[in-house]
Coordinates of C-alpha atoms and ligand atoms in Angstrom, one line a residue:
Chain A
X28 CA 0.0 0.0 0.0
X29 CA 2.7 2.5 0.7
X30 CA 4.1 2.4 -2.7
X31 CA 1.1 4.8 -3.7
X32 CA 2.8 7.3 -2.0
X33 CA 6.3 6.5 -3.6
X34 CA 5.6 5.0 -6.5
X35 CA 5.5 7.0 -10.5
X36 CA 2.6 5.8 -11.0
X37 CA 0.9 6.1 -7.1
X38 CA 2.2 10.0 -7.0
X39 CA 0.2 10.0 -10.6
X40 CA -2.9 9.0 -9.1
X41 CA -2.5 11.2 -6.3
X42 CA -1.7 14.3 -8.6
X43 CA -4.9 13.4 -10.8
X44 CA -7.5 13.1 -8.1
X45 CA -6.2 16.6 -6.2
X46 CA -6.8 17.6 -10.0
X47 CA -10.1 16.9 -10.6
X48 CA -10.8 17.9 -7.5
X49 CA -9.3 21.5 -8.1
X50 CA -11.2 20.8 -11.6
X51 CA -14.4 20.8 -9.7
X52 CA -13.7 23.6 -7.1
X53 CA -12.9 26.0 -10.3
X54 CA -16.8 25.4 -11.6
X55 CA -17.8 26.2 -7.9
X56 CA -15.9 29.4 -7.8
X57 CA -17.1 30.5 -10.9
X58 CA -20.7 29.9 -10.9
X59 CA -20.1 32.1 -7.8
X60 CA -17.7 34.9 -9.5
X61 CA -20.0 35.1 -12.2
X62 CA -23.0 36.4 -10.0
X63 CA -21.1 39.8 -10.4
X64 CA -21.3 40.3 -13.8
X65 CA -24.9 38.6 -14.1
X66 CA -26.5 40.7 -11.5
X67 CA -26.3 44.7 -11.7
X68 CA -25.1 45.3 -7.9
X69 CA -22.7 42.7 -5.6
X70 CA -25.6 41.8 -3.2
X71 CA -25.7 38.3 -4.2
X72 CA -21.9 38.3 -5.0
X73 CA -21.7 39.0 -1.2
X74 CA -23.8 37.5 0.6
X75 CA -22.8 34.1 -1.4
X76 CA -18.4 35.1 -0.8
X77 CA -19.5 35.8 2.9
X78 CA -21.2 32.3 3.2
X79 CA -17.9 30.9 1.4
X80 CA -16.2 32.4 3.7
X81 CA -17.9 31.7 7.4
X82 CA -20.1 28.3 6.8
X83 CA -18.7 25.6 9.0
X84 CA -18.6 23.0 6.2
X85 CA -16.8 25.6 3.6
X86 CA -14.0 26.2 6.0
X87 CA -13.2 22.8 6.2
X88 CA -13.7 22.4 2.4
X89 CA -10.9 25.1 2.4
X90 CA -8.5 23.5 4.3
X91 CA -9.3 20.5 1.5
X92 CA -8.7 22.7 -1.1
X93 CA -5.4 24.2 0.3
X94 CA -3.9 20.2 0.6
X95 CA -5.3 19.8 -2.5
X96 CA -3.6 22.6 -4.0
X97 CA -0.2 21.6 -1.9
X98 CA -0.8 17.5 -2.8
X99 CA -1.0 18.7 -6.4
X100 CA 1.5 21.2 -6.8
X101 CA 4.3 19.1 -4.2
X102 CA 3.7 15.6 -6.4
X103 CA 4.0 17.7 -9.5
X104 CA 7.5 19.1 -8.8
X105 CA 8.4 15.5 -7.8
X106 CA 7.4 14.0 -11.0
X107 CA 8.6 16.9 -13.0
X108 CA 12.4 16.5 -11.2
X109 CA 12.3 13.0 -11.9
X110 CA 11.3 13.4 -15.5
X111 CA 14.1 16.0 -16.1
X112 CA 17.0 13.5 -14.2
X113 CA 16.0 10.8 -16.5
X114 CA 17.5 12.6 -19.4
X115 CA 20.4 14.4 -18.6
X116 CA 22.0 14.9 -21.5
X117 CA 18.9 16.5 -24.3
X118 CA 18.9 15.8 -28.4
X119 CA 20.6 18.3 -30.9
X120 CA 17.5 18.1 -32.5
X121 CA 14.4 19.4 -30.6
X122 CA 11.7 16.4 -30.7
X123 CA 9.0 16.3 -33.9
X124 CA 6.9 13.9 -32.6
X125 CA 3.1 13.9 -33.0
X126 CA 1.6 15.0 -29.2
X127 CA -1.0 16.9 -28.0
X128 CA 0.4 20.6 -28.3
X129 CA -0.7 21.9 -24.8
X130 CA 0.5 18.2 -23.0
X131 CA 3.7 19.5 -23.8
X132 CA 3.7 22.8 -21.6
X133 CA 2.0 21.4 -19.1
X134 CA 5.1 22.8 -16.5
X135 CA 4.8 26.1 -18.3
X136 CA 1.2 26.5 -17.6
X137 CA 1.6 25.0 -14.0
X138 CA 4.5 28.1 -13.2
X139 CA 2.0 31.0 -14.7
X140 CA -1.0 29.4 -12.8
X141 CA 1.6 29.4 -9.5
X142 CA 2.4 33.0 -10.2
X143 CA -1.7 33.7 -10.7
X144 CA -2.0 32.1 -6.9
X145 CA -0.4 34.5 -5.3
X146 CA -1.8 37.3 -7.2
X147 CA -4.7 36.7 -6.6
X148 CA -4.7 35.1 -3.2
X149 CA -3.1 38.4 -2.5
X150 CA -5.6 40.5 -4.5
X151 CA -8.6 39.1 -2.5
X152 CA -8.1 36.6 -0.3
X153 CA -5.3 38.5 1.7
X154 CA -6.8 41.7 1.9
X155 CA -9.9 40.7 2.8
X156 CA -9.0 38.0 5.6
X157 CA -5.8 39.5 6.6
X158 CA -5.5 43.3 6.1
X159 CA -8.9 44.2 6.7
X160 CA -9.2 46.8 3.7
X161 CA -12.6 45.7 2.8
X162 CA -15.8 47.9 3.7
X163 CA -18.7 46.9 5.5
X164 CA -22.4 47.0 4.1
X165 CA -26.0 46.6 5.4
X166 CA -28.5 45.2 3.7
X167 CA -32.7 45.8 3.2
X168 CA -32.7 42.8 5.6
X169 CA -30.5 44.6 8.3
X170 CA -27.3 41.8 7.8
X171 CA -23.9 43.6 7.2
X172 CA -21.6 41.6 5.0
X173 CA -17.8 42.7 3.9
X174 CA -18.8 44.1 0.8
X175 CA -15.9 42.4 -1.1
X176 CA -17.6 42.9 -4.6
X177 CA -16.8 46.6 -4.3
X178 CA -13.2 45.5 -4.2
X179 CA -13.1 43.5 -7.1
X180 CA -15.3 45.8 -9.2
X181 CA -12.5 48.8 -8.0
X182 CA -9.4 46.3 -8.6
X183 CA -10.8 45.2 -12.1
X184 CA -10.9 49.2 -13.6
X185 CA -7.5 49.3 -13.5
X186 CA -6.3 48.1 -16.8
X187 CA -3.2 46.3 -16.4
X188 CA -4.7 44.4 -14.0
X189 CA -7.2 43.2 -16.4
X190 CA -4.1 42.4 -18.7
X191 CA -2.5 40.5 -15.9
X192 CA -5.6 38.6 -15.4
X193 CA -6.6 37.7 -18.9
X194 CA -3.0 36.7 -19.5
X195 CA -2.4 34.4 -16.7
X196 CA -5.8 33.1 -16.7
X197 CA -5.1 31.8 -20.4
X198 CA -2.4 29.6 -18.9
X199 CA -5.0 28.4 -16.8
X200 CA -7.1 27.2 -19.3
X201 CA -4.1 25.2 -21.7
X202 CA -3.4 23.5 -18.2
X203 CA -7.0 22.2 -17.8
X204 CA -7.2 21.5 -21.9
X205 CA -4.7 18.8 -21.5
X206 CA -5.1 18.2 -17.4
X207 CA -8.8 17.2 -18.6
X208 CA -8.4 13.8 -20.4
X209 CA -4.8 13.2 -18.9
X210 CA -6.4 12.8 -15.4
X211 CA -8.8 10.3 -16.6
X212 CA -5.9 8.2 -18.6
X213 CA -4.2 8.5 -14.9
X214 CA -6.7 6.9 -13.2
X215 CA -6.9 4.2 -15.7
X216 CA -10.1 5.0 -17.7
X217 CA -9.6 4.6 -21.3
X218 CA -12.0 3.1 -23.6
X219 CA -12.5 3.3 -27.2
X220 CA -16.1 5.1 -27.3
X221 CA -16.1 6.9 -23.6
X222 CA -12.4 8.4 -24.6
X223 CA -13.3 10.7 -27.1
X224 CA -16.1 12.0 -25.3
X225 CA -14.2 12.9 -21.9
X226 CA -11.7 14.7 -24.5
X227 CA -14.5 16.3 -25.9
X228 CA -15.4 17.5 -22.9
X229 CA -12.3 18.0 -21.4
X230 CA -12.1 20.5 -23.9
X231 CA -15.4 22.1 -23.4
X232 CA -14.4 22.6 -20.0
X233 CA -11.6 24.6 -20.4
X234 CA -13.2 27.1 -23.0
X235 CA -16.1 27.2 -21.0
X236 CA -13.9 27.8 -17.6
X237 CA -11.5 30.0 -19.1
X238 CA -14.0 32.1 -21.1
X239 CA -15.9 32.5 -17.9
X240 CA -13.1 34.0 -15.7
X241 CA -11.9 35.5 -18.0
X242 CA -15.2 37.5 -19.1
X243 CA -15.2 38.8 -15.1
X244 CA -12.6 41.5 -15.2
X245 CA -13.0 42.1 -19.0
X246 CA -16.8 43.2 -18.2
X247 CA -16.1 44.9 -15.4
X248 CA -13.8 46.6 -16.8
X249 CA -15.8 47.7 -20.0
X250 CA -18.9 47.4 -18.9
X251 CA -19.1 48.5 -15.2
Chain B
X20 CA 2.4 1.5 -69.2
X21 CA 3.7 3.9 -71.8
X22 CA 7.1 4.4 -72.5
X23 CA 7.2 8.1 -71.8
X24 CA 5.6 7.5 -68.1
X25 CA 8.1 4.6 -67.5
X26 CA 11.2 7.3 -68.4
X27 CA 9.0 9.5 -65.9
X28 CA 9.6 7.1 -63.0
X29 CA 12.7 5.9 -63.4
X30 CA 13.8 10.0 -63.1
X31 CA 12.2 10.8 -60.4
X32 CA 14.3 7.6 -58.8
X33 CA 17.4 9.9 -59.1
X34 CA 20.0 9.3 -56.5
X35 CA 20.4 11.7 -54.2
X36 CA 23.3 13.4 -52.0
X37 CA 22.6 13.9 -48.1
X38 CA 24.8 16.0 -45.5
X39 CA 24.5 13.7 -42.3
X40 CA 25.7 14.7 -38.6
X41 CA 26.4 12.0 -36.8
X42 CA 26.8 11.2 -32.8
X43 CA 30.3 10.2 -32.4
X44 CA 31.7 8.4 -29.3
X45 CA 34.7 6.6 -28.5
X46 CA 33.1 4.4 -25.3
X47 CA 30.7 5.1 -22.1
X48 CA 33.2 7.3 -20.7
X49 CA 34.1 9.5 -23.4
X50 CA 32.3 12.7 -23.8
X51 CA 31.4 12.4 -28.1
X52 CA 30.8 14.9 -30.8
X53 CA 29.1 15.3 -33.7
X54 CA 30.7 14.7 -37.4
X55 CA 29.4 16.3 -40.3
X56 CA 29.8 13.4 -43.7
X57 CA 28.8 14.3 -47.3
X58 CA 27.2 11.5 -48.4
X59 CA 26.5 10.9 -52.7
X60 CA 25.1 9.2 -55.0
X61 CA 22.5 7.5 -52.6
X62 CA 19.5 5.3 -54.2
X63 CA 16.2 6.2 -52.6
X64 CA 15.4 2.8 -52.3
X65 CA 18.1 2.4 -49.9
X66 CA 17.2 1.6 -46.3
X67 CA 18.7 4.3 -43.6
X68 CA 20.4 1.3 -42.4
X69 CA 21.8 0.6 -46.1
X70 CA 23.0 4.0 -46.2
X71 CA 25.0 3.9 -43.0
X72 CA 26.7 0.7 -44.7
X73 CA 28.3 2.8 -47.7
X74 CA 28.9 5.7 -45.8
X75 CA 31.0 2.8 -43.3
X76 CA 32.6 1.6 -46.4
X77 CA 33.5 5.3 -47.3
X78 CA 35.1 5.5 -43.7
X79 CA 37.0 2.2 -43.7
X80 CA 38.1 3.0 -47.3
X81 CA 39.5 6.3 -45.9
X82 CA 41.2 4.4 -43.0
X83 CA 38.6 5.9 -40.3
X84 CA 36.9 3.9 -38.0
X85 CA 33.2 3.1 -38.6
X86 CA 29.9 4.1 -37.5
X87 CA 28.6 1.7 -34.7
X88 CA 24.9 1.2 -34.7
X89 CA 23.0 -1.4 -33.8
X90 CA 20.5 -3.7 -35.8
X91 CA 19.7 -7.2 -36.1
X92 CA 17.2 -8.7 -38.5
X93 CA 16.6 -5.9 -40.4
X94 CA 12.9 -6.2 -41.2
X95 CA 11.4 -4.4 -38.3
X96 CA 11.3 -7.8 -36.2
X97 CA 14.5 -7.6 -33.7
X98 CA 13.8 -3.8 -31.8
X99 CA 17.9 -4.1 -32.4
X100 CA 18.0 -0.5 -34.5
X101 CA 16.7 2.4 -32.9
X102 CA 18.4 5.7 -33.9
X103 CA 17.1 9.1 -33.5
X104 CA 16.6 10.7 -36.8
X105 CA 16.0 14.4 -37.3
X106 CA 14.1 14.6 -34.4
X107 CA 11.8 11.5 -34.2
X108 CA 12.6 8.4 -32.9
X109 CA 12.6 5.6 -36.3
X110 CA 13.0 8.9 -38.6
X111 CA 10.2 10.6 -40.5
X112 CA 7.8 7.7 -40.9
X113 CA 4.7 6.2 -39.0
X114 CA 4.9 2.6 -37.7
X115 CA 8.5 1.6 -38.6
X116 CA 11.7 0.8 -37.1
X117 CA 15.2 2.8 -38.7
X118 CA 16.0 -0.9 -40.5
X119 CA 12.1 -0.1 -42.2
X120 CA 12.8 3.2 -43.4
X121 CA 14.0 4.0 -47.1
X122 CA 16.1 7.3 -48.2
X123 CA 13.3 8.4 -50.4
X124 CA 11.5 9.8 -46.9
X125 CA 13.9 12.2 -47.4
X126 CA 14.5 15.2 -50.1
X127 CA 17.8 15.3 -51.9
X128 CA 20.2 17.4 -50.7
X129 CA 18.7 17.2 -47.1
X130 CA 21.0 17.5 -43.8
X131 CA 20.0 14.4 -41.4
X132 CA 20.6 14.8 -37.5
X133 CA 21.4 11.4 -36.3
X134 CA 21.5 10.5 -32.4
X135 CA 21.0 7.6 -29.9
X136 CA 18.6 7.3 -27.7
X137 CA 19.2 10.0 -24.6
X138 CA 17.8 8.3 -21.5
X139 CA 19.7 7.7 -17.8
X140 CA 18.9 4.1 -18.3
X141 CA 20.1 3.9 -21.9
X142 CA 24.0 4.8 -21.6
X143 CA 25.5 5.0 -24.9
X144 CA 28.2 2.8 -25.2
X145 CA 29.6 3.8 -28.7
X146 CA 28.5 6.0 -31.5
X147 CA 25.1 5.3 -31.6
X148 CA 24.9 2.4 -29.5
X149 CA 23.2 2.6 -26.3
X150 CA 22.5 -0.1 -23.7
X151 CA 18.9 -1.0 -23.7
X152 CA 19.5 -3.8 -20.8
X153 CA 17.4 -1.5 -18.3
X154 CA 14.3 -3.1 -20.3
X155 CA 16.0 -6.8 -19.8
X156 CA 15.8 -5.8 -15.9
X157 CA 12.1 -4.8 -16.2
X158 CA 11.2 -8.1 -18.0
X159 CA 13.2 -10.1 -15.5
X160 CA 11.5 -8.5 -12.5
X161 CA 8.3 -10.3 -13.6
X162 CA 7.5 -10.2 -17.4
X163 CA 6.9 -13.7 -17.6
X164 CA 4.6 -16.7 -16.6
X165 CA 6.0 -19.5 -14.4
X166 CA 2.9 -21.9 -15.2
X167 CA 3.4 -24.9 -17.2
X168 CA 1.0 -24.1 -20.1
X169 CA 1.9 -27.7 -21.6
X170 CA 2.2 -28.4 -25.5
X171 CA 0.5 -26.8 -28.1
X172 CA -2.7 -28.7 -28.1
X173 CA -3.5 -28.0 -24.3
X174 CA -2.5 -24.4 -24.6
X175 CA -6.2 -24.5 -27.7
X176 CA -7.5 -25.9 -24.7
X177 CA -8.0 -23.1 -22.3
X178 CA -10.5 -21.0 -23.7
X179 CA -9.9 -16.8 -24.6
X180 CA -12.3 -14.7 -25.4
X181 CA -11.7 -13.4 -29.2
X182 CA -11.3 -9.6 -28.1
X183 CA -8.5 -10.7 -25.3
X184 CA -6.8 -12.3 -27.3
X185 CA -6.6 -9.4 -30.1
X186 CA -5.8 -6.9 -27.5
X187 CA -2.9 -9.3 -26.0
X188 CA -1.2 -9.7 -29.5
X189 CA -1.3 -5.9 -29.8
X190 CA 0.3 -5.4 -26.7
X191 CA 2.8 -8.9 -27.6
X192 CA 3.8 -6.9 -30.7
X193 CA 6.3 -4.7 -28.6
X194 CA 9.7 -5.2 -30.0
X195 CA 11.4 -4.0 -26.8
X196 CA 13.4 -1.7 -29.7
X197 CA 13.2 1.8 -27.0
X198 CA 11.7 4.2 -29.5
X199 CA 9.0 4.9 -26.5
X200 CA 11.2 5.7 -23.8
X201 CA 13.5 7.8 -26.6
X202 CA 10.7 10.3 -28.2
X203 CA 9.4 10.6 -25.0
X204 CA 9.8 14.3 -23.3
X205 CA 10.3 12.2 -19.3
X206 CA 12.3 9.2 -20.9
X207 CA 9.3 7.6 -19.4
X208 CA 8.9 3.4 -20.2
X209 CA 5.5 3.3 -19.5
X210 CA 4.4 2.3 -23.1
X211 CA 7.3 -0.5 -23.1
X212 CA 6.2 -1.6 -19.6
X213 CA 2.5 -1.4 -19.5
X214 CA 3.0 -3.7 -23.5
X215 CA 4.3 -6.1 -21.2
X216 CA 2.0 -6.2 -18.3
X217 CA -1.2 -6.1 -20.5
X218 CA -0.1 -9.2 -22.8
X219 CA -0.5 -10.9 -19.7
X220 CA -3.5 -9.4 -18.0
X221 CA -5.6 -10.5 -21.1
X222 CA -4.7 -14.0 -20.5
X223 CA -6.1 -16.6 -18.4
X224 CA -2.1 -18.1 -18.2
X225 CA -1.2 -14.3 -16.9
X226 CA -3.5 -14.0 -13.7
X227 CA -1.5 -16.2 -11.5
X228 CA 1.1 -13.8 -11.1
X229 CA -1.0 -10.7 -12.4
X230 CA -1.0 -8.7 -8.6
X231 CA 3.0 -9.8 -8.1
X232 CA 4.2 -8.6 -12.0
X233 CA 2.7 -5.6 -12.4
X234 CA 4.1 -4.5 -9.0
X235 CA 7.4 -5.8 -9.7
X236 CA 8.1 -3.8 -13.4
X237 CA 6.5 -0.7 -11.9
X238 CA 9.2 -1.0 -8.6
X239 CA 11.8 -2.1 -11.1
X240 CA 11.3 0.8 -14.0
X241 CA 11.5 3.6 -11.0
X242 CA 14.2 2.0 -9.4
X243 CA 16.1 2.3 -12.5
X244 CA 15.7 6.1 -13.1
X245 CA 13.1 6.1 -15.8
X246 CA 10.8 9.3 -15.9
X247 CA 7.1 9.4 -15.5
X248 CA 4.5 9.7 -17.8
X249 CA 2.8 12.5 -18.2
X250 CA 0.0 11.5 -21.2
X251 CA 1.6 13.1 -24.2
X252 CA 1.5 10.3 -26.3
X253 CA 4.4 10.6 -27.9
X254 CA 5.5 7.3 -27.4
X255 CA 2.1 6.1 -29.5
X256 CA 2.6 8.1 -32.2
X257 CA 6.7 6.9 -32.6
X258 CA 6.0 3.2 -31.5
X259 CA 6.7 1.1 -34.6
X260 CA 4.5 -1.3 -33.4
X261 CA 2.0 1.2 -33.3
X262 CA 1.3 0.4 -29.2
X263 CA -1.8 2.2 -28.0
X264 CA -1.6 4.1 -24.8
X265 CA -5.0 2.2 -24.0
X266 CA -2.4 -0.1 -22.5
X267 CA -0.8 2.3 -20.4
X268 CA -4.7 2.9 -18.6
X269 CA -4.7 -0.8 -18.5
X270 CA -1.6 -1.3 -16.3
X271 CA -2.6 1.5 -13.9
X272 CA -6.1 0.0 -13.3
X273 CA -4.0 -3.6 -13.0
X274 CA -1.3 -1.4 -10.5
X275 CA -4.3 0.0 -9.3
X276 CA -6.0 -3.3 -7.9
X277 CA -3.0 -5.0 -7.0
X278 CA -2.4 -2.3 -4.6
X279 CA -5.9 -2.2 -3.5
X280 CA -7.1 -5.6 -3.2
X281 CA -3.8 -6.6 -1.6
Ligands
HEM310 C1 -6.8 25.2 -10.3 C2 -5.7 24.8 -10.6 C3 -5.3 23.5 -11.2 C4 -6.0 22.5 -11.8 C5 -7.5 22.5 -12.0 C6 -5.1 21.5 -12.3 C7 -5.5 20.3 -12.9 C8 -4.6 19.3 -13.4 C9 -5.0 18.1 -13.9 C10 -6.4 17.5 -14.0 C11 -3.9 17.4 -14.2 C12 -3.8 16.0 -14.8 C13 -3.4 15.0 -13.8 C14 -3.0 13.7 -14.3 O1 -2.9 13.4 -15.5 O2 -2.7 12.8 -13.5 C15 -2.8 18.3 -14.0 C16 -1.5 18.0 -14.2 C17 -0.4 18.7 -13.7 N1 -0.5 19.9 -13.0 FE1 -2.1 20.8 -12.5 N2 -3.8 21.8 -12.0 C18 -3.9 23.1 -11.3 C19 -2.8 23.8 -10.8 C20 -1.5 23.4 -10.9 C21 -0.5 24.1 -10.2 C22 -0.6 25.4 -9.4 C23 0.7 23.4 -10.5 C24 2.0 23.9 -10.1 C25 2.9 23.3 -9.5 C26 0.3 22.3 -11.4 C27 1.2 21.3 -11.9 C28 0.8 20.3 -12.7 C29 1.8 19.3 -13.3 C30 3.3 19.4 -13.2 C31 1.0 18.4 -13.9 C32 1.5 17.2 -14.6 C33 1.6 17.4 -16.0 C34 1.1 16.3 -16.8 O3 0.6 15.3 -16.3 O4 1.1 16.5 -18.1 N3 -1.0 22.3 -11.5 N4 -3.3 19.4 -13.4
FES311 S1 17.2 -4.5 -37.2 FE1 15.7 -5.7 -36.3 S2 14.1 -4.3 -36.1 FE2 15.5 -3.1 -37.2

């Protein structure tokens, strides 16, 4: 049993269930980030972040998420240092071999989303938990709730931050075009009518995803 | 056939002149080079192997030492040749090995990169010879069956499904030749490894040891420094047996309930 944990093929699995479990949390956080752009004030933006952010359940889930992040990121260096020590001296000649384009920059793609993390964790997350520069607001109801929308909508009118966004968020998506089907192959699921269709919609997925994100500061910014 | 097309085609069969750069090294220590050679006058219907021959000759004519490369049978059958052509693993051709592949894949006058496989595992020992023993290793750790399946006749006797058997042969049609481990971007074995586990898992003769082998290769690949796959597919699409990473899901779901069900 322990060679899951130390084995190429056990730290695979590992890596592709904290994926598709960071796959899932990304439709969860969208369908949430999305409420800003659908709805013409930050009411329901949040009241929803605020529930995110105080329900029992949800702050376990986000210590989940965190490992998950940490599993996932800590296997994928492994792998990654293994995979460059088992070639230590390269070809002349770059390889021309027939592959899935974005399988091939799957480190790339992991760095920029890195990089993204902390932006962002430091755009919202931080400021909002840590350095308390979010206002309060009352509702028709009589609740108060950090009114974190009003942050984003402010950060999001500044233009290279929109840049920044769209740019790194594009990363995003190639990682989660190719992170998609690979996770299923992982896990060993690979049959000859059921494959195309989870690349099919392993590809859906990340146009859908990365569209979505990416049409939140874009809006805001244009249309706000 | 008229006589004017016949001209036609025996034209366009024009030999042709390649610049080659070869990988040259003395022994496993040594740290190697590349050589540039002008090569002339080459047939396309010449095999890549063919052409390493004359350009040989050319060297031991000249009093220089030889080109080492290895290959066997020469009809794609051994997995012996396995050079690194311009890039791909097998040169510019789907579903060959080097001995397969003929000089008219190329265009005249082209300049042909030619290396040995670049993988810990795989030390070259000289020129383009590498050691492929690290595969020997993985077999020997449990690529086998130790039943006594008996003659021929008793061996009809035991009953497999049509399908199993189809998808066993695919997966017995690994040469062993490296191509996988070479065009891969991790020098990752998987495709060589997981060929060998499923030829077995789709056979009633394999399941004694089924839980035991696949354990045993996967322990036995990592222990000897191979990378890990990451789903590329490179491997596939260089494999000259044309190995389908189906097999690859197959030997994680076999690693899979060996480890679970232990
Ligand atoms: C929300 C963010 C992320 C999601 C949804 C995600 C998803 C995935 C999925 C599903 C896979 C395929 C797993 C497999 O085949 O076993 C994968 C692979 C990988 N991920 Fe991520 N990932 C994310 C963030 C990251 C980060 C931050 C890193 C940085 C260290 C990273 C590094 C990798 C690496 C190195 C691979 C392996 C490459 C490969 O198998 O081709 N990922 N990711
Ligand atoms: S020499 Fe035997 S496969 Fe090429």
């Amino acid at each position: 049993m322990s060679n899951i944990f130390t084995s190429s093929i056990g730290k695979k699995l590992m890596m592709s269930l904290a994926g598709l479990f960071l796959l899932a949390f990304l439709l969860l956080h969208l369908a949430i980030n999305i409420t800003l752009i659908l709805y013409k004030d930050t009411e329901t933006f949040n009241r929803a972040a605020t529930f995110m952010g105080t329900n029992p359940v949800i702050k376990v889930m986000e210590v989940i998420l965190f490992g998950g992040f940490l599993l996932h990121m800590v296997y994928g260096a492994v792998l990654q240092v293994g995979n460059l020590m088992a070639r230590p001296k390269g070809y002349k000649k770059a390889n021309y071999s027939q592959t899935s384009f974005f399988s091939k920059y799957m480190l790339h793609t992991a760095l920029i989303i890195t990089i993204f993390l902390v932006l962002h964790l430091f755009d919202f997350w931080v400021k909002n938990k840590f350095l308390g520069s979010v206002h309060e607001i009352t509702y028709a109801d009589g609740e108060t709730y950090h009114n974190l929308g009003a942050l984003v909508l402010e950060r999001f009118k500044i233009g290279w931050v929109v840049v920044v966004y769209v740019v790194l968020l594009l990363g995003l998506g190639f990682h989660l075009h190719h992170g998609f089907q690979s996770a299923f192959q992982t896990l060993g699921i690979n049959h000859k009518s059921y494959t195309p269709v989870i690349k099919t919609l392993g590809v859906l997925y990340s146009v859908v995803v990365t569209t979505g994100y990416i049409s939140i500061p874009v809006y805001i910014y244009f249309f706000k | 056939m008229s006589l004017l097309r016949y001209r036609s085609e025996i034209i366009k069969f024009k030999e042709m002149n390649f610049t080659l750069k070869i990988w040259r090294q003395e022994n496993a220590r040594a740290k190697g080079r590349f050589e540039t050679y002008q090569l002339q006058d080459i047939s396309p219907d010449c095999s890549f192997l063919e052409m390493l021959d004359i350009l040989n000759q050319q060297l031991i004519d000249k009093f220089e030492k030889p080109v080492c490369f290895d290959h066997d049978c020469r009809e794609g059958i051994c997995g012996a040749c396995g050079l690194y052509i311009n890039g791909r693993p097998h040169g510019p051709d789907k579903g060959i090995t080097t001995c397969q592949l003929h000089m008219r894949k190329f265009k005249d006058g082209d300049t042909i990169v030619v290396e040995p496989w670049r993988a810990k595992p795989f030390p070259v020992i000289k020129d383009l010879v590498v050691d492929r023993s690290a595969f020997d290793k993985i077999i020997q750790a449990g690529g086998f069956i130790s039943v006594n399946t008996g003659g021929v006749p008793d061996a009809n006797t035991i009953p497999v499904p049509r399908k199993n058997a189809d998808i066993a042969m695919d997966a017995a049609a690994c040469i062993g030749c490296g191509a996988c481990v070479a065009a891969c971007k991790n020098a990752s074995a998987m495709l060589f490894v997981a060929a060998k586990v499923s030829q077995f898992a789709m056979l009633p003769q394999g399941q004694v040891e089924a839980k035991e082998r696949v354990l045993k290769m996967v322990q036995k690949m990592d222990e000897l420094g191979f990378g890990n796959c990451t789903n590329t597919g490179a491997c596939e699409a260089e494999c000259p047996k044309e190995i389908s990473l189906s097999h690859i899901a197959r030997m994680n779901r076999e690693y899979f309930s060996a480890t679970f069900n232990a």
